[in-house]
PDB file of C-alpha atoms in Angstrom:
ATOM      1  CA  MET A  14       3.533  46.362  36.621  1.00 47.00           C
ATOM      2  CA  GLN A  15       5.300  43.265  37.577  1.00 45.00           C
ATOM      3  CA  HIS A  16       7.234  43.236  34.296  1.00 44.00           C
ATOM      4  CA  LEU A  17       8.140  46.775  34.754  1.00 41.00           C
ATOM      5  CA  SER A  18       9.687  46.120  38.264  1.00 47.00           C
ATOM      6  CA  SER A  19      11.535  43.262  36.786  1.00 50.00           C
ATOM      7  CA  VAL A  20      13.178  45.602  34.118  1.00 42.00           C
ATOM      8  CA  ARG A  21      14.008  47.934  36.816  1.00 48.00           C
ATOM      9  CA  MET A  22      15.760  45.408  38.913  1.00 48.00           C
ATOM     10  CA  SER A  23      17.627  44.046  35.867  1.00 49.00           C
ATOM     11  CA  ALA A  24      18.753  47.493  34.930  1.00 45.00           C
ATOM     12  CA  LEU A  25      20.155  48.213  38.315  1.00 45.00           C
ATOM     13  CA  ARG A  26      21.934  44.997  38.286  1.00 50.00           C
ATOM     14  CA  LEU A  27      23.735  45.803  35.245  1.00 46.00           C
ATOM     15  CA  LEU A  28      24.385  49.226  36.203  1.00 45.00           C
ATOM     16  CA  TRP A  29      26.918  47.838  38.975  1.00 47.00           C
ATOM     17  CA  VAL A  30      29.025  46.299  36.172  1.00 46.00           C
ATOM     18  CA  PRO A  31      30.442  49.555  34.846  1.00 48.00           C
ATOM     19  CA  VAL A  32      30.645  50.928  38.356  1.00 44.00           C
ATOM     20  CA  LEU A  33      32.823  47.910  39.530  1.00 46.00           C
ATOM     21  CA  LEU A  34      34.961  48.370  36.442  1.00 47.00           C
ATOM     22  CA  CYS A  35      35.409  52.124  36.909  1.00 46.00           C
ATOM     23  CA  LEU A  36      36.368  51.495  40.684  1.00 44.00           C
ATOM     24  CA  THR A  37      38.890  48.816  39.635  1.00 45.00           C
ATOM     25  CA  HIS A  38      40.176  51.162  36.969  1.00 46.00           C
ATOM     26  CA  ALA A  39      40.738  53.889  39.682  1.00 42.00           C
ATOM     27  CA  TRP A  40      42.418  51.469  42.110  1.00 41.00           C
ATOM     28  CA  LEU A  41      44.890  50.150  39.397  1.00 42.00           C
ATOM     29  CA  CYS A  42      45.657  53.727  38.130  1.00 42.00           C
ATOM     30  CA  HIS A  43      46.019  55.619  41.536  1.00 42.00           C
ATOM     31  CA  GLY A  44      46.133  53.245  44.537  1.00 47.00           C
ATOM     32  CA  ALA A  45      49.064  51.050  43.494  1.00 59.00           C
ATOM     33  CA  CYS A  46      51.797  53.487  44.350  1.00 80.00           C
ATOM     34  CA  VAL A  47      52.185  56.138  47.067  1.00 84.00           C
ATOM     35  CA  GLU A  48      55.674  58.022  47.316  1.00 85.00           C
ATOM     36  CA  VAL A  49      57.023  57.857  50.933  1.00 84.00           C
ATOM     37  CA  ASP A  50      60.544  59.350  52.124  1.00 85.00           C
ATOM     38  CA  SER A  51      63.062  57.219  53.190  1.00 87.00           C
ATOM     39  CA  ASP A  52      64.211  57.077  56.648  1.00 87.00           C
ATOM     40  CA  THR A  53      67.534  58.750  57.414  1.00 90.00           C
ATOM     41  CA  GLU A  54      69.010  57.277  60.585  1.00 91.00           C
ATOM     42  CA  ALA A  55      70.865  53.978  60.119  1.00 92.00           C
ATOM     43  CA  VAL A  56      72.386  51.958  63.107  1.00 92.00           C
ATOM     44  CA  MET A  57      75.877  50.584  63.149  1.00 93.00           C
ATOM     45  CA  GLY A  58      76.198  46.725  62.494  1.00 93.00           C
ATOM     46  CA  LEU A  59      72.412  46.384  61.368  1.00 93.00           C
ATOM     47  CA  GLY A  60      70.633  46.584  57.944  1.00 94.00           C
ATOM     48  CA  PHE A  61      69.130  49.628  56.523  1.00 95.00           C
ATOM     49  CA  LYS A  62      66.713  50.284  53.718  1.00 95.00           C
ATOM     50  CA  LEU A  63      67.337  53.068  51.349  1.00 95.00           C
ATOM     51  CA  GLY A  64      63.738  54.103  50.129  1.00 94.00           C
ATOM     52  CA  CYS A  65      63.359  55.694  46.860  1.00 95.00           C
ATOM     53  CA  ILE A  66      59.917  55.536  45.160  1.00 94.00           C
ATOM     54  CA  SER A  67      58.938  57.461  41.790  1.00 94.00           C
ATOM     55  CA  CYS A  68      55.358  56.778  40.958  1.00 92.00           C
ATOM     56  CA  LYS A  69      54.178  57.178  37.304  1.00 88.00           C
ATOM     57  CA  MET A  70      51.891  59.977  36.460  1.00 81.00           C
ATOM     58  CA  ARG A  71      49.823  57.885  34.120  1.00 79.00           C
ATOM     59  CA  GLY A  72      49.400  54.455  36.156  1.00 78.00           C
ATOM     60  CA  GLU A  73      47.634  52.913  33.072  1.00 84.00           C
ATOM     61  CA  VAL A  74      50.603  53.297  30.479  1.00 90.00           C
ATOM     62  CA  PRO A  75      53.034  50.526  30.266  1.00 92.00           C
ATOM     63  CA  ALA A  76      56.570  51.498  30.912  1.00 94.00           C
ATOM     64  CA  SER A  77      60.233  50.579  31.714  1.00 95.00           C
ATOM     65  CA  ALA A  78      62.592  51.827  34.010  1.00 96.00           C
ATOM     66  CA  THR A  79      66.126  51.461  35.212  1.00 97.00           C
ATOM     67  CA  VAL A  80      67.420  52.819  38.694  1.00 97.00           C
ATOM     68  CA  ASP A  81      70.858  53.956  39.658  1.00 98.00           C
ATOM     69  CA  TRP A  82      72.318  54.954  43.054  1.00 98.00           C
ATOM     70  CA  TRP A  83      75.262  57.309  43.698  1.00 98.00           C
ATOM     71  CA  PHE A  84      76.865  58.097  47.153  1.00 98.00           C
ATOM     72  CA  MET A  85      78.689  60.942  48.499  1.00 97.00           C
ATOM     73  CA  ALA A  86      80.469  60.114  51.607  1.00 95.00           C
ATOM     74  CA  LYS A  87      80.657  62.709  54.485  1.00 93.00           C
ATOM     75  CA  GLY A  88      83.561  65.078  53.808  1.00 91.00           C
ATOM     76  CA  GLU A  89      83.598  64.180  50.041  1.00 93.00           C
ATOM     77  CA  SER A  90      82.561  66.572  47.326  1.00 93.00           C
ATOM     78  CA  GLU A  91      81.537  63.905  44.341  1.00 96.00           C
ATOM     79  CA  PHE A  92      79.138  61.209  44.042  1.00 97.00           C
ATOM     80  CA  THR A  93      80.358  57.736  43.215  1.00 97.00           C
ATOM     81  CA  HIS A  94      78.205  55.159  41.308  1.00 98.00           C
ATOM     82  CA  ILE A  95      77.461  52.352  43.715  1.00 98.00           C
ATOM     83  CA  TYR A  96      74.519  50.440  42.133  1.00 98.00           C
ATOM     84  CA  SER A  97      72.653  49.920  39.100  1.00 97.00           C
ATOM     85  CA  TYR A  98      69.345  47.947  38.470  1.00 97.00           C
ATOM     86  CA  ALA A  99      68.152  47.153  35.096  1.00 96.00           C
ATOM     87  CA  ASP A 100      66.243  44.038  33.276  1.00 94.00           C
ATOM     88  CA  MET A 101      65.374  42.707  36.857  1.00 95.00           C
ATOM     89  CA  THR A 102      68.957  42.527  37.638  1.00 95.00           C
ATOM     90  CA  GLY A 103      70.939  44.559  40.142  1.00 96.00           C
ATOM     91  CA  TYR A 104      74.737  45.119  39.929  1.00 97.00           C
ATOM     92  CA  ILE A 105      77.152  46.600  42.883  1.00 97.00           C
ATOM     93  CA  MET A 106      79.430  49.203  41.234  1.00 97.00           C
ATOM     94  CA  ASP A 107      81.526  50.019  44.180  1.00 96.00           C
ATOM     95  CA  ASP A 108      84.064  47.801  46.124  1.00 95.00           C
ATOM     96  CA  ARG A 109      83.061  49.364  49.456  1.00 95.00           C
ATOM     97  CA  PHE A 110      79.561  48.176  49.298  1.00 96.00           C
ATOM     98  CA  ASP A 111      80.668  44.602  47.800  1.00 95.00           C
ATOM     99  CA  GLU A 112      78.193  41.912  49.047  1.00 94.00           C
ATOM    100  CA  ARG A 113      76.401  44.615  51.223  1.00 96.00           C
ATOM    101  CA  LEU A 114      73.784  46.054  48.758  1.00 97.00           C
ATOM    102  CA  ALA A 115      70.599  43.993  47.670  1.00 97.00           C
ATOM    103  CA  TRP A 116      67.727  45.147  45.606  1.00 97.00           C
ATOM    104  CA  ASN A 117      64.518  45.924  47.812  1.00 95.00           C
ATOM    105  CA  GLY A 118      62.364  47.504  45.225  1.00 94.00           C
ATOM    106  CA  SER A 119      59.750  46.273  42.702  1.00 93.00           C
ATOM    107  CA  LYS A 120      59.863  42.661  41.906  1.00 93.00           C
ATOM    108  CA  LYS A 121      59.514  40.613  38.831  1.00 92.00           C
ATOM    109  CA  THR A 122      58.867  43.678  36.384  1.00 93.00           C
ATOM    110  CA  ASP A 123      60.619  46.208  34.299  1.00 94.00           C
ATOM    111  CA  ASP A 124      57.962  48.629  35.191  1.00 93.00           C
ATOM    112  CA  VAL A 125      59.802  49.923  38.432  1.00 95.00           C
ATOM    113  CA  GLN A 126      58.206  52.344  40.610  1.00 94.00           C
ATOM    114  CA  ASP A 127      60.074  51.255  43.973  1.00 95.00           C
ATOM    115  CA  GLY A 128      63.719  51.533  43.536  1.00 96.00           C
ATOM    116  CA  SER A 129      64.880  50.979  47.079  1.00 96.00           C
ATOM    117  CA  ILE A 130      67.757  49.272  48.023  1.00 97.00           C
ATOM    118  CA  TYR A 131      68.939  47.715  51.267  1.00 97.00           C
ATOM    119  CA  ILE A 132      72.468  48.000  53.082  1.00 97.00           C
ATOM    120  CA  LEU A 133      73.696  45.137  54.949  1.00 96.00           C
ATOM    121  CA  ASN A 134      75.910  45.434  57.983  1.00 95.00           C
ATOM    122  CA  VAL A 135      75.964  49.372  58.137  1.00 96.00           C
ATOM    123  CA  THR A 136      79.156  51.024  59.167  1.00 95.00           C
ATOM    124  CA  PHE A 137      79.950  54.695  60.247  1.00 95.00           C
ATOM    125  CA  ASN A 138      81.726  54.970  56.664  1.00 96.00           C
ATOM    126  CA  ASP A 139      78.179  54.775  55.168  1.00 97.00           C
ATOM    127  CA  THR A 140      77.222  58.156  56.569  1.00 97.00           C
ATOM    128  CA  GLY A 141      76.620  60.617  53.718  1.00 96.00           C
ATOM    129  CA  THR A 142      74.207  61.553  50.826  1.00 97.00           C
ATOM    130  CA  TYR A 143      72.800  58.975  48.307  1.00 98.00           C
ATOM    131  CA  ARG A 144      71.202  59.971  45.222  1.00 98.00           C
ATOM    132  CA  CYS A 145      68.547  57.722  43.419  1.00 97.00           C
ATOM    133  CA  PHE A 146      68.002  58.127  39.724  1.00 98.00           C
ATOM    134  CA  PHE A 147      65.073  56.797  37.600  1.00 97.00           C
ATOM    135  CA  ASP A 148      65.326  56.747  33.961  1.00 96.00           C
ATOM    136  CA  ARG A 149      61.783  55.654  32.624  1.00 96.00           C
ATOM    137  CA  THR A 150      60.261  55.274  29.317  1.00 95.00           C
ATOM    138  CA  LEU A 151      56.533  55.337  28.939  1.00 94.00           C
ATOM    139  CA  VAL A 152      55.161  53.412  25.906  1.00 93.00           C
ATOM    140  CA  PHE A 153      52.253  54.928  24.052  1.00 93.00           C
ATOM    141  CA  PRO A 154      50.408  53.200  21.054  1.00 92.00           C
ATOM    142  CA  ASN A 155      52.414  55.473  18.598  1.00 93.00           C
ATOM    143  CA  TYR A 156      55.438  56.813  20.365  1.00 93.00           C
ATOM    144  CA  GLU A 157      57.422  56.426  23.509  1.00 94.00           C
ATOM    145  CA  TYR A 158      58.305  59.194  25.927  1.00 93.00           C
ATOM    146  CA  ARG A 159      61.279  59.252  28.188  1.00 94.00           C
ATOM    147  CA  THR A 160      61.236  61.013  31.525  1.00 94.00           C
ATOM    148  CA  ASN A 161      63.510  60.737  34.676  1.00 95.00           C
ATOM    149  CA  ALA A 162      63.291  61.513  38.506  1.00 95.00           C
ATOM    150  CA  THR A 163      66.110  62.264  41.134  1.00 96.00           C
ATOM    151  CA  LYS A 164      66.035  62.031  44.739  1.00 96.00           C
ATOM    152  CA  PHE A 165      68.477  62.557  47.409  1.00 97.00           C
ATOM    153  CA  ILE A 166      68.735  61.137  50.820  1.00 95.00           C
ATOM    154  CA  SER A 167      71.028  61.998  53.678  1.00 95.00           C
ATOM    155  CA  ILE A 168      71.912  59.296  56.141  1.00 95.00           C
ATOM    156  CA  ASN A 169      73.361  59.434  59.467  1.00 93.00           C
ATOM    157  CA  VAL A 170      74.730  56.241  61.130  1.00 94.00           C
ATOM    158  CA  VAL A 171      74.407  56.172  64.989  1.00 92.00           C
ATOM    159  CA  GLY A 172      75.554  53.584  67.537  1.00 89.00           C
ATOM    160  CA  LYS A 173      72.190  52.978  69.068  1.00 83.00           C
ATOM    161  CA  ALA A 174      68.660  53.367  67.675  1.00 75.00           C
ATOM    162  CA  THR A 175      66.650  56.489  68.235  1.00 68.00           C
ATOM    163  CA  ARG A 176      63.667  57.411  66.434  1.00 61.00           C
ATOM    164  CA  GLY A 177      63.709  60.897  64.752  1.00 59.00           C
ATOM    165  CA  MET A 178      60.867  63.278  64.005  1.00 54.00           C
ATOM    166  CA  ALA A 179      61.539  63.021  60.410  1.00 58.00           C
ATOM    167  CA  SER A 180      60.987  58.984  60.722  1.00 63.00           C
ATOM    168  CA  ILE A 181      57.712  59.677  62.567  1.00 67.00           C
ATOM    169  CA  LEU A 182      56.351  62.301  60.141  1.00 66.00           C
ATOM    170  CA  SER A 183      57.281  60.031  57.232  1.00 69.00           C
ATOM    171  CA  GLU A 184      55.179  57.060  58.575  1.00 71.00           C
ATOM    172  CA  ILE A 185      52.177  59.478  59.653  1.00 79.00           C
ATOM    173  CA  MET A 186      52.222  60.801  56.030  1.00 76.00           C
ATOM    174  CA  MET A 187      52.293  57.208  54.627  1.00 75.00           C
ATOM    175  CA  TYR A 188      49.104  56.229  56.483  1.00 78.00           C
ATOM    176  CA  VAL A 189      47.425  59.564  55.644  1.00 81.00           C
ATOM    177  CA  SER A 190      48.040  58.933  52.064  1.00 80.00           C
ATOM    178  CA  ILE A 191      46.513  55.467  52.205  1.00 83.00           C
ATOM    179  CA  ILE A 192      43.579  56.691  53.970  1.00 87.00           C
ATOM    180  CA  GLY A 193      43.133  59.363  51.550  1.00 83.00           C
ATOM    181  CA  LEU A 194      43.265  57.005  48.643  1.00 80.00           C
ATOM    182  CA  GLN A 195      40.778  54.857  50.247  1.00 83.00           C
ATOM    183  CA  LEU A 196      38.300  57.626  50.810  1.00 86.00           C
ATOM    184  CA  TRP A 197      38.920  58.891  47.142  1.00 83.00           C
ATOM    185  CA  LEU A 198      38.050  55.483  45.941  1.00 84.00           C
ATOM    186  CA  VAL A 199      34.635  55.476  47.783  1.00 86.00           C
ATOM    187  CA  VAL A 200      33.928  58.848  46.262  1.00 87.00           C
ATOM    188  CA  GLU A 201      34.804  57.832  42.925  1.00 84.00           C
ATOM    189  CA  MET A 202      32.559  54.707  43.279  1.00 85.00           C
ATOM    190  CA  VAL A 203      29.447  56.816  44.519  1.00 86.00           C
ATOM    191  CA  TYR A 204      30.097  59.233  41.772  1.00 84.00           C
ATOM    192  CA  CYS A 205      30.082  56.501  39.108  1.00 85.00           C
ATOM    193  CA  TYR A 206      27.145  54.751  40.365  1.00 81.00           C
ATOM    194  CA  ARG A 207      25.042  58.088  40.509  1.00 84.00           C
ATOM    195  CA  LYS A 208      26.072  58.835  37.141  1.00 82.00           C
ATOM    196  CA  ILE A 209      25.309  55.629  35.473  1.00 87.00           C
ATOM    197  CA  ALA A 210      22.064  55.288  37.420  1.00 81.00           C
ATOM    198  CA  ALA A 211      20.860  58.473  36.377  1.00 81.00           C
ATOM    199  CA  ALA A 212      21.447  57.432  32.690  1.00 81.00           C
ATOM    200  CA  GLY A 213      19.534  54.247  33.289  1.00 79.00           C
ATOM    201  CA  GLU A 214      16.667  55.910  34.792  1.00 81.00           C
ATOM    202  CA  GLU A 215      16.569  58.204  32.001  1.00 79.00           C
ATOM    203  CA  ALA A 216      16.517  55.508  29.405  1.00 77.00           C
ATOM    204  CA  LEU A 217      13.627  53.558  31.460  1.00 79.00           C
ATOM    205  CA  ARG A 218      11.438  56.655  31.469  1.00 78.00           C
ATOM    206  CA  GLU A 219      12.023  57.191  27.645  1.00 79.00           C
ATOM    207  CA  SER A 220      11.085  53.398  27.080  1.00 77.00           C
ATOM    208  CA  GLU A 221       7.929  53.798  29.308  1.00 77.00           C
ATOM    209  CA  THR A 222       7.032  57.194  27.406  1.00 77.00           C
ATOM    210  CA  LYS A 223       7.318  55.482  23.858  1.00 72.00           C
ATOM    211  CA  LYS A 224       5.135  52.397  25.084  1.00 70.00           C
ATOM    212  CA  SER A 225       2.632  54.737  26.407  1.00 73.00           C
ATOM    213  CA  LEU A 226       2.546  56.621  23.072  1.00 69.00           C
ATOM    214  CA  LYS A 227       2.220  53.488  21.120  1.00 67.00           C
ATOM    215  CA  ALA A 228      -0.585  52.137  23.454  1.00 62.00           C
TER     216      ALA A 228
END
């Protein structure tokens, strides 16, 4: 009887290994990236983050991506290429933003999911529509798959900071997404544990039955 209890305890300890692996896999695949809309109101003379996040649908698949930004000032009808990011290096493409744009996205990786940039010393001339373009290549064992994503952000420059409803809702949605992911991970852990525990108990019962028949 004591031997059987020891076997059960050892089996339960081993069951936690795949549970933890399952939880880690879920976190790496789903918990590392959350798409949040950019703020849309910049203040004259201050800095402003142009947010652009494009999460991979398959988080476990290696990938590389480049990011390009275009700008169409208020009153204009065409977009102008202002910034390019590739091979972990950013390039300012428009003299209007010379020494005023900085990379604020994913660091030290070609697998870019956050393509945000930062505008220094905002001016009223920065009012307009910005276009963020992701060009991504997913690397599978036997082939590569190319995909892209485009996002538009309309920015209004004001003389004094006012927090708009869009900014408040964006922040709320960010926290809701984070909480939702945490709850999903808990459910995933419980599901994995129950499934593996049930398999372990079934194996123990079969082992006990075989021993009884041999006896």
